[in-house]
Tab-separated table of C-alpha atoms in Angstrom:
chain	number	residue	atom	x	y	z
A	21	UNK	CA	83.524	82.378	112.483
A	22	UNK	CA	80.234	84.064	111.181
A	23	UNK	CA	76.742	82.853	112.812
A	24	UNK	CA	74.851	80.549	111.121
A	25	UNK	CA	70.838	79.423	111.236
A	26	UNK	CA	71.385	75.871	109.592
A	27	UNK	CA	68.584	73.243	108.911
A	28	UNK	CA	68.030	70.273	106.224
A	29	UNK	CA	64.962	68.386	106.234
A	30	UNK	CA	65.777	66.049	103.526
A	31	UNK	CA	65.929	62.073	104.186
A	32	UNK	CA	68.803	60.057	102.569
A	33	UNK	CA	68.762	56.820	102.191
A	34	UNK	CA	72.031	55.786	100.937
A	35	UNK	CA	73.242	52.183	99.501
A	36	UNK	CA	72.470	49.196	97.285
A	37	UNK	CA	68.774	48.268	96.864
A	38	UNK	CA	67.409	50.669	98.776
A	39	UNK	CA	64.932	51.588	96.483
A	40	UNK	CA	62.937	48.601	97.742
A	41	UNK	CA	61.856	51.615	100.525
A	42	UNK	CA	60.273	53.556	97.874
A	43	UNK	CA	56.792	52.456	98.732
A	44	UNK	CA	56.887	53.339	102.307
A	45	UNK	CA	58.135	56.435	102.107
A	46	UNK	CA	55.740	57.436	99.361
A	47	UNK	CA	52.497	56.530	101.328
A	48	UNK	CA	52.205	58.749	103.525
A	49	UNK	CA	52.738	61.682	100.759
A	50	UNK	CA	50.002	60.629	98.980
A	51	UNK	CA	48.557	58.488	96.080
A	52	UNK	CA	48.804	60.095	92.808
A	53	UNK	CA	52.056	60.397	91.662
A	54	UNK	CA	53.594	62.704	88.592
A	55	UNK	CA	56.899	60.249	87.714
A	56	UNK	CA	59.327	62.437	85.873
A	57	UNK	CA	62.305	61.181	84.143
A	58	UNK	CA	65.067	62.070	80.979
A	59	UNK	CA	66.191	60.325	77.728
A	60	UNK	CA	64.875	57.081	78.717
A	61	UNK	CA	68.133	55.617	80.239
A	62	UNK	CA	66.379	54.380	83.570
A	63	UNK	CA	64.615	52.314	81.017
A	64	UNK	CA	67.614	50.765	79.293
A	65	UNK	CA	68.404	50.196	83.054
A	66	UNK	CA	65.417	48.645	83.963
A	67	UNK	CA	64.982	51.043	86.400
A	68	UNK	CA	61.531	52.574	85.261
A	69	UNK	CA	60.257	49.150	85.430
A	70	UNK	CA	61.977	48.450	88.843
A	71	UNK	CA	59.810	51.790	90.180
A	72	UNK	CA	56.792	51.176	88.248
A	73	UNK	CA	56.249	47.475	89.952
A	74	UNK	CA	57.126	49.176	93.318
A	75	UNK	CA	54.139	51.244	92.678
A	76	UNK	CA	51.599	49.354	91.461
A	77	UNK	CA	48.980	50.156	93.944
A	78	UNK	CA	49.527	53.874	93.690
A	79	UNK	CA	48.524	56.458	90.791
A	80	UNK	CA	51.032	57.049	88.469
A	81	UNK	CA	51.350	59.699	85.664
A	82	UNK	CA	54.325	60.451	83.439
A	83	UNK	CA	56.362	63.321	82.532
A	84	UNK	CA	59.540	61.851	80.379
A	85	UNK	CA	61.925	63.506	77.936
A	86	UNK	CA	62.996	66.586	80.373
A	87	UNK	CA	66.091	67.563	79.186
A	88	UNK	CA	69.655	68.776	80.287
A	89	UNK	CA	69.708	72.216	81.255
A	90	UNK	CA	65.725	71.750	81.961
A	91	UNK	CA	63.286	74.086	79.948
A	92	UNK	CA	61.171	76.211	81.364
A	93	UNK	CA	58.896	76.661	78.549
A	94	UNK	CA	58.622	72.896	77.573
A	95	UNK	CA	59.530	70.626	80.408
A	96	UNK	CA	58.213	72.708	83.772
A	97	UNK	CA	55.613	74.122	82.041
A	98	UNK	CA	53.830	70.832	80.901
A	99	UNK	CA	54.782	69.238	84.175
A	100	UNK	CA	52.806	72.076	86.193
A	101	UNK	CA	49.757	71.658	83.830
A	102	UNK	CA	49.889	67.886	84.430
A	103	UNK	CA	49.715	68.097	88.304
A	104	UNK	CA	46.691	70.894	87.937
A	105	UNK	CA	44.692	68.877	85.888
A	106	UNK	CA	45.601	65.402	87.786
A	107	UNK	CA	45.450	66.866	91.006
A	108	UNK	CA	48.888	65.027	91.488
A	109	UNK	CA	49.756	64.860	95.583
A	110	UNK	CA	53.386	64.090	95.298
A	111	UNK	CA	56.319	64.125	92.554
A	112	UNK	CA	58.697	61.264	92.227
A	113	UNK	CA	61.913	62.423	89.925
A	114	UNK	CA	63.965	58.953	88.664
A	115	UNK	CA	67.352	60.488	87.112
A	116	UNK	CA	69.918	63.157	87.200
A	117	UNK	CA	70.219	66.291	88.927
A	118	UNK	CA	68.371	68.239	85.222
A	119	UNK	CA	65.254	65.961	85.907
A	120	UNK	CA	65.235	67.099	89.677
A	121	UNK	CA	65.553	70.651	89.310
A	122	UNK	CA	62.810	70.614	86.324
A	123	UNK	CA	60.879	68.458	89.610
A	124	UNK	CA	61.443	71.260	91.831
A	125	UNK	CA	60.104	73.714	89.643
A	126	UNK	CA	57.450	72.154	89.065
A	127	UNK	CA	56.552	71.834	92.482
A	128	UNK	CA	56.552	75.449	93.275
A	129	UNK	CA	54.893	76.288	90.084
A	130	UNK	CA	51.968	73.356	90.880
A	131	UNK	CA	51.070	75.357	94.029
A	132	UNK	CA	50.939	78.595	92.354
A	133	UNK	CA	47.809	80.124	90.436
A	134	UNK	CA	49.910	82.901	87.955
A	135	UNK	CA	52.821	82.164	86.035
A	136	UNK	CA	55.771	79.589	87.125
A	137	UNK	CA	58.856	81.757	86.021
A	138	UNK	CA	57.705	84.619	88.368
A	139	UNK	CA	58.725	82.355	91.115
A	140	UNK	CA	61.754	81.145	89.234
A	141	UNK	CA	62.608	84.641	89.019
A	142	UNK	CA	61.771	85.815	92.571
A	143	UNK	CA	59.219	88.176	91.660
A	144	UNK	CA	57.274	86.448	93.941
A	145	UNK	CA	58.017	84.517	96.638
A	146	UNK	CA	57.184	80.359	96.634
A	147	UNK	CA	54.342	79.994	99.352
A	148	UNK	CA	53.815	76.323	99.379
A	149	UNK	CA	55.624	73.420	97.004
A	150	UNK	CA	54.347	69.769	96.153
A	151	UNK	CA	56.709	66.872	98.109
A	152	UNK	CA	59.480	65.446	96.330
A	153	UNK	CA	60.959	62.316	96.572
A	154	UNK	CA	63.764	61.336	93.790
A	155	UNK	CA	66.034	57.971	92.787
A	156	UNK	CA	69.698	60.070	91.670
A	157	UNK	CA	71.264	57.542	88.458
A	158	UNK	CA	73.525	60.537	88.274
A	159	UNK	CA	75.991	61.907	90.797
A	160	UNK	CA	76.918	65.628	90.322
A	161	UNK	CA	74.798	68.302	90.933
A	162	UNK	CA	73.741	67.869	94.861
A	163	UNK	CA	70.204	68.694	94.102
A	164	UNK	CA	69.120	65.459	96.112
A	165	UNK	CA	69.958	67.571	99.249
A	166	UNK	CA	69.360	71.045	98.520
A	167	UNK	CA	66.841	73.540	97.664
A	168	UNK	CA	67.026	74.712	94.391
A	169	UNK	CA	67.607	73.943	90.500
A	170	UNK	CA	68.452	75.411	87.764
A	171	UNK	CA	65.309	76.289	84.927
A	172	UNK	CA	66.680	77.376	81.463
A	173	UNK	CA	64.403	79.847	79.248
A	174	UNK	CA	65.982	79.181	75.945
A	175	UNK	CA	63.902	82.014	73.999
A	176	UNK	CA	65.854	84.544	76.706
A	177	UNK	CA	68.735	82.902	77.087
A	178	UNK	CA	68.062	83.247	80.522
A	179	UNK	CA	69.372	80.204	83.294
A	180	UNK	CA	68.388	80.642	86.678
A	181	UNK	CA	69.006	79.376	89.755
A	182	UNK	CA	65.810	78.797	91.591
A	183	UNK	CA	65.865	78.450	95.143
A	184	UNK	CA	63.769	78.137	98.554
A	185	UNK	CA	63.596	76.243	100.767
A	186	UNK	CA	60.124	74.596	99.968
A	187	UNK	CA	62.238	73.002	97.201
A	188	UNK	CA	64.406	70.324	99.471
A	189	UNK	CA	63.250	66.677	98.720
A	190	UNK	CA	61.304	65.133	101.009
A	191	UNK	CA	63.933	61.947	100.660
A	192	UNK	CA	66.533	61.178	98.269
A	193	UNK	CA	67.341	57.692	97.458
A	194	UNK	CA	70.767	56.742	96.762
A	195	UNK	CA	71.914	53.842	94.987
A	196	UNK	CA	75.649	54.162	93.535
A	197	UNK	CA	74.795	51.311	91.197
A	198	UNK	CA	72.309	53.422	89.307
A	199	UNK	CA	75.649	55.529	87.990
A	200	UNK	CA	77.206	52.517	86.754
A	201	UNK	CA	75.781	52.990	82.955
A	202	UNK	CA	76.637	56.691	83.490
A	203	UNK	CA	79.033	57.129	80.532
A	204	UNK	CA	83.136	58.812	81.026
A	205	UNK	CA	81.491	62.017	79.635
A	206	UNK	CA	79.153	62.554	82.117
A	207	UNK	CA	80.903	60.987	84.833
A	208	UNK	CA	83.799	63.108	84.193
A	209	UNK	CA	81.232	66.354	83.868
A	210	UNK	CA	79.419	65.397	87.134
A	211	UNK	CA	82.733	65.327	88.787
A	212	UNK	CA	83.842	68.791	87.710
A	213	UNK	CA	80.691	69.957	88.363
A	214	UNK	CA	80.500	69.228	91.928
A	215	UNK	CA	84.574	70.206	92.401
A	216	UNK	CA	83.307	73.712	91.111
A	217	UNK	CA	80.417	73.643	94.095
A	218	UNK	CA	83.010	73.277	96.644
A	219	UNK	CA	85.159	75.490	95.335
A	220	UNK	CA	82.489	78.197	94.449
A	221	UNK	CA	82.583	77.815	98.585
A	222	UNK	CA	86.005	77.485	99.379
A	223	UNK	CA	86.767	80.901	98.144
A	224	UNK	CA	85.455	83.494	100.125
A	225	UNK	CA	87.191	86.111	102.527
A	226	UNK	CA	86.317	85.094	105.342
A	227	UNK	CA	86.069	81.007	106.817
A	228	UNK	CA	87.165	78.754	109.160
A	229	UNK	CA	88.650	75.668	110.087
A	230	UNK	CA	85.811	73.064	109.391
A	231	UNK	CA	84.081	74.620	106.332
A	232	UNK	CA	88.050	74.468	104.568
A	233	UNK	CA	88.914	70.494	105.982
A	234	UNK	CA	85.168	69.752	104.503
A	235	UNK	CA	85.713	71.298	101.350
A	236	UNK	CA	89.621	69.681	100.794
A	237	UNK	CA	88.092	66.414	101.965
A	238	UNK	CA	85.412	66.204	99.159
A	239	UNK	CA	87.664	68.044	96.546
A	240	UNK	CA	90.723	64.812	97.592
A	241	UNK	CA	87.378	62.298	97.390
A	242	UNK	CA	86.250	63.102	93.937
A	243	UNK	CA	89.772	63.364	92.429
A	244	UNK	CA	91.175	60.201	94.195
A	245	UNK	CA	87.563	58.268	92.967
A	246	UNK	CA	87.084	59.930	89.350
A	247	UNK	CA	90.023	57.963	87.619
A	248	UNK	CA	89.078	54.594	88.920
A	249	UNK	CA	85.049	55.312	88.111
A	250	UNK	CA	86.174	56.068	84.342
A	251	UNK	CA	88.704	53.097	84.519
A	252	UNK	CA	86.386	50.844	85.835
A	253	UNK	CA	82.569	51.701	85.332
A	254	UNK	CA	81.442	48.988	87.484
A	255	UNK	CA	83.594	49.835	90.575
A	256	UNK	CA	81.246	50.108	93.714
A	257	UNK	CA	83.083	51.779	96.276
A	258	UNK	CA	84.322	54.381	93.160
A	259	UNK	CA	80.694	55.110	92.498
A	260	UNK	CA	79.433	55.337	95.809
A	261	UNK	CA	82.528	57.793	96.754
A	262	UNK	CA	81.838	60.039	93.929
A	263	UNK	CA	77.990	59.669	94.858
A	264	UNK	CA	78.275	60.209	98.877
A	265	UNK	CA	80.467	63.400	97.670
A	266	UNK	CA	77.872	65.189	95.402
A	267	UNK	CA	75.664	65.231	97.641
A	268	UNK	CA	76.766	67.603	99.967
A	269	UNK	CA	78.112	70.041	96.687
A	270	UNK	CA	74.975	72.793	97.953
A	271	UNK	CA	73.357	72.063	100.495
A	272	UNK	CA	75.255	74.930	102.600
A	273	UNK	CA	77.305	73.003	104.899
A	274	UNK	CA	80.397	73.857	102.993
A	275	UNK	CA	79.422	77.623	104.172
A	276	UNK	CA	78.754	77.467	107.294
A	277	UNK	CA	80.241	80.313	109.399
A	278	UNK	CA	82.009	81.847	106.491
A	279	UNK	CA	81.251	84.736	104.040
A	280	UNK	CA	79.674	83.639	101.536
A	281	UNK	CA	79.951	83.443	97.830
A	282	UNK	CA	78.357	84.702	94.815
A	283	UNK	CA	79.261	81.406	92.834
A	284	UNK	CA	81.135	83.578	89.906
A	285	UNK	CA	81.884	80.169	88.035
A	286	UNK	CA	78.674	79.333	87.744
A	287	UNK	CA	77.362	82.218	87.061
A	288	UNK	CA	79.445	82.811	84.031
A	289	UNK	CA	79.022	79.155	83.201
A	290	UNK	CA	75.234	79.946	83.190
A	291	UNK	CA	75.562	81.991	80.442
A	292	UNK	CA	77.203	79.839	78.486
A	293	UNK	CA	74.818	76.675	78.782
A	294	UNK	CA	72.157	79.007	78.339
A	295	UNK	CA	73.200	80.168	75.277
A	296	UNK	CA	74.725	77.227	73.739
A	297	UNK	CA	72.979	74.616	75.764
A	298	UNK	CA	76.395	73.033	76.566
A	299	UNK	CA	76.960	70.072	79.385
A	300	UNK	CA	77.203	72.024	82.497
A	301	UNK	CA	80.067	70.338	83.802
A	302	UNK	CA	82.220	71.153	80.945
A	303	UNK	CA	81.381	74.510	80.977
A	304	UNK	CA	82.567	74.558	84.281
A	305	UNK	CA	85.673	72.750	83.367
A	306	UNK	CA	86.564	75.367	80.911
A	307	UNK	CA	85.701	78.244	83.240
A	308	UNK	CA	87.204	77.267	86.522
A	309	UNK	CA	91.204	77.879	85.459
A	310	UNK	CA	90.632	81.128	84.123
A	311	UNK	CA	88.550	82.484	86.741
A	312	UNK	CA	91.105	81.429	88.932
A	313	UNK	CA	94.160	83.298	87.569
A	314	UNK	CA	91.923	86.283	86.811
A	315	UNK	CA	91.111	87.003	90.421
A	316	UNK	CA	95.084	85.343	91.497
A	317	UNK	CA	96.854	88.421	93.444
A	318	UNK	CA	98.848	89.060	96.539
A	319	UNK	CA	95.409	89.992	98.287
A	320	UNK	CA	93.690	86.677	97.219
A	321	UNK	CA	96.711	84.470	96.909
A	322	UNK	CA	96.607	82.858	101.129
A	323	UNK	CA	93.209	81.121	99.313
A	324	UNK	CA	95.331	79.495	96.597
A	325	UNK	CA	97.965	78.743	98.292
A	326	UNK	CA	96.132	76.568	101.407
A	327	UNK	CA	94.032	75.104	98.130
A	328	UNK	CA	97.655	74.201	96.510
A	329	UNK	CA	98.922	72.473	100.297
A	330	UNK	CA	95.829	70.738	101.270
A	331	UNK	CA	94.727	68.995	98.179
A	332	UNK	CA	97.619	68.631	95.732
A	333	UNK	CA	100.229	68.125	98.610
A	334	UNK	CA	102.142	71.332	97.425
A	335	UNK	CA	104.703	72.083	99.515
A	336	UNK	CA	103.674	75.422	101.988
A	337	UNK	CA	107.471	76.811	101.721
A	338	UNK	CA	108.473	78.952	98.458
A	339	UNK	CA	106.751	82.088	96.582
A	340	UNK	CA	103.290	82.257	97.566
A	341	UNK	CA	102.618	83.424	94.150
A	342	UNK	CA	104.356	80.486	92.508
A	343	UNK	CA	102.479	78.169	94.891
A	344	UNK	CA	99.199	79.774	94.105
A	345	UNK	CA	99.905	79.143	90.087
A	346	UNK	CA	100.759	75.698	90.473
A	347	UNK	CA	97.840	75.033	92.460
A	348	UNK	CA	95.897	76.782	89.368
A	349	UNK	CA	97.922	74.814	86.900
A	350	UNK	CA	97.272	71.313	88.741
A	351	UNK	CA	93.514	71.721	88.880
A	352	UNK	CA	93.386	72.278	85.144
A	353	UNK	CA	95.878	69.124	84.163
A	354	UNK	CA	93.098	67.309	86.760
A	355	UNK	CA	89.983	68.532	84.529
A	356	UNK	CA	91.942	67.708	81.455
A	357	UNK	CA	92.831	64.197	82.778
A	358	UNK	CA	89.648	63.440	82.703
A	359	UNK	CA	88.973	64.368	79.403
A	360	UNK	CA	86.963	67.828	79.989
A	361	UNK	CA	87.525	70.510	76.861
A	362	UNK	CA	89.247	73.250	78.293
A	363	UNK	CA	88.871	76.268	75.319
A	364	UNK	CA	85.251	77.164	74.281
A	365	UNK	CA	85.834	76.372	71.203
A	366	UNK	CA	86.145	72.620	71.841
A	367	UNK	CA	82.606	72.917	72.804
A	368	UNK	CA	81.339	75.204	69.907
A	369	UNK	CA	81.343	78.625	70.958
A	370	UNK	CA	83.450	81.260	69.369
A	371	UNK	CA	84.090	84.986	70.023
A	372	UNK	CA	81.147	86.370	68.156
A	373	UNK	CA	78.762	86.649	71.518
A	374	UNK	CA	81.007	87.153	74.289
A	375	UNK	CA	79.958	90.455	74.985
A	376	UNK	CA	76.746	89.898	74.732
A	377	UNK	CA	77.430	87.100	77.331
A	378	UNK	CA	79.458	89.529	79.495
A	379	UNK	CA	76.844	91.870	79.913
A	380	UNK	CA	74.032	89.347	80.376
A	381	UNK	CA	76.115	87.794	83.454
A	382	UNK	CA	76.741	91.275	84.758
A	383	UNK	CA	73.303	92.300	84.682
A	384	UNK	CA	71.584	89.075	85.903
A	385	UNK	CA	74.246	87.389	88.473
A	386	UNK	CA	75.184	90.263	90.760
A	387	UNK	CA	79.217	88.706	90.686
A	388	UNK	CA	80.399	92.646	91.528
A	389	UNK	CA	78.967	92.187	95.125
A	390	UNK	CA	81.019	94.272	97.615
A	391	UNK	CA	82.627	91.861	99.856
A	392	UNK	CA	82.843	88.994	97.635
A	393	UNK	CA	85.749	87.018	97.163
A	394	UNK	CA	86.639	88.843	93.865
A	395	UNK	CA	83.558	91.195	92.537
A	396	UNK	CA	83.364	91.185	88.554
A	397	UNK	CA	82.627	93.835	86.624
A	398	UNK	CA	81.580	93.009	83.380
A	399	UNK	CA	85.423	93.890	81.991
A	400	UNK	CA	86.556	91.218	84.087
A	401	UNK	CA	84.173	88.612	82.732
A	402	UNK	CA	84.659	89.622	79.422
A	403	UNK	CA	88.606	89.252	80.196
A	404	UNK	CA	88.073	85.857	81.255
A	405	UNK	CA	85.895	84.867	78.378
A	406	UNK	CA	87.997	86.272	75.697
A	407	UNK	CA	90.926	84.017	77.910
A	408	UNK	CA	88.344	80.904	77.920
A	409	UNK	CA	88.754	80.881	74.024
């Protein structure tokens, strides 16, 4: 068991109708609010009306239209200009875990006099952060209980993980009938998506009882609860399952007292969203099988193998090599029962920049870190790329 210094201060307020809370917990963070949003589906909803009546007595300005994979150069960069200039005292982000991580970003960068991506980036460290507050219509990504997002800069192809812990939501409000209009795509995406957290923390060398029976508990949650959400939209206690779940994807209780991880998935996945803008999810989807039987050997196999028992009931007795590739083999027929592509090419991408790809994720997401679960060097993530295909 490895020490741990642990601490969320993030609210949650979890259930149907409690966004009828949303004006007392916004008082006391101030009056002028910056109310960001996506496509416009929490209008189709009626959910943008639903907030804006709620807050009728306080100051509200608008930032809509922020899109998947947030920009950095559109999105964050208007939404930091718009607190400046309307000297906004709190953020309120109504939608999916893209709209709060643009929010986040724009928090940091609102309490920052030089440029925004040099916190994004690190090259200087986040001081200070405007409260946020955010309504989730999307369950995936955790970001309603962590501290960081992740900022695309399309013109770079950069995607970055932004993170500190300024960035954790004041409260997160929690309504799993908000996900009902959610459509299979993106409920099936949001699904992988936070599978991949856990597992991005399951594998590590070194953990420990708890961490594992949390991680096998939310990995059996999501893939008990995903089949009846895309059979039957409308299904509360599906949607609130899948929703409860999420949440805790990265928020570092998955982690705590073990090693530590890198998050190789994602950060090869980063690349390819970044790139080709692709749904995150999917990408993830596509990556996680191939990862896995890259880094499957006898020295990482015990990982695949208590994976294999725990979750898909595999039976402990036999090859621990054959139990390790079933376990691999089940988790892909589970992202393909849901519909997920599983080749790049179902979702547009073909050879011609993988290794331009490879090296970009071996120069920017530090995946060869001694100790890790399975370091990368940029032959390995080409391997798995080129196996992706």
């Amino acid at each position: 068991m490895r020490n741990f210094d642990y601490q969320t201060p993030t609210r949650l307020i979890f259930g149907r109708e409690v966004v009828t809370k949303l004006p007392e917990v916004m008082r006391p963070l101030g009056h002028r609010i910056l109310l960001t949003y996506g496509g416009g589906s929490i209008k189709r909803m009626g959910l943008y009306d639903r907030v804006k009546e709620l807050l009728k007595d306080f100051e509200v300005f608008e930032l809509g239209g922020i899109e998947p994979n947030p920009r950095y150069s559109t999105s964050v960069v208007e939404g930091v200009r718009i607190c400046k200039e309307q000297h906004i005292d709190v953020i309120l982000s109504v939608g999916g875990g893209s709209v709060l991580d643009c929010s986040k970003a724009i928090a940091g960068g609102a309490k920052y006099e030089g440029e925004t991506w040099d916190l994004i980036i690190g090259k200087v460290p986040t001081r200070d952060a405007l409260p946020i507050v955010d309504i989730m219509t999307l369950a995936a990504t955790g970001s309603e209980y962590d501290a960081g997002g992740v900022i695309s800069r399309t013109e770079t192809n950069d995607k970055v993980a932004y993170i500190d812990r300024h960035l954790f939501p004041v409260c997160s409000f929690l309504d799993p009938v908000y996900t009902f209009t959610v459509n299979a795509k993106h409920t099936a995406a949001g699904v992988a998506d936070a599978i991949n957290h856990v597992l991005e923390q399951y594998f590590t060398v070194s953990s420990n009882s708890v961490a594992d029976g949390f991680c096998e508990t939310l990995i059996r949650t999501l893939m008990k609860y995903a089949p009846i959400a895309l059979a039957k939209p409308d299904d509360y206690e599906a949607r609130a399952e899948i929703m409860y779940a999420c949440t805790f994807g990265c928020n570092g209780l998955l982690e705590l007292g073990t090693a530590g991880s890198p998050w190789p998935m994602h950060g090869i996945e980063h690349a390819l969203s970044g790139y080709y803008d692709i749904t995150h999810g999917e990408g993830l989807a596509i990556i996680t099988p191939h990862w896995m039987r890259h880094v499957l050997s006898e020295r990482t196999q015990e990982r695949f193998v208590s994976l294999g028992t725990h979750v898909f009931g595999l039976s402990p007795d036999g090859d621990p090599m054959e139990i390790a590739g079933q376990t691999i083999t089940r988790m892909a027929q589970f992202f393909q029962s849901l519909g997920m592509p599983m080749t790049l090419r179902e979702v547009g991408i073909d050879s011609s920049r993988l290794a331009e790809m490879a090296h970009h994720i071996a120069v920017n997401e530090g995946l060869d870190a001694p100790g890790s679960f399975a370091p990368l060097t940029e032959a390995d993530i080409l391997s798995i790329l080129k196996a992706a295909l």
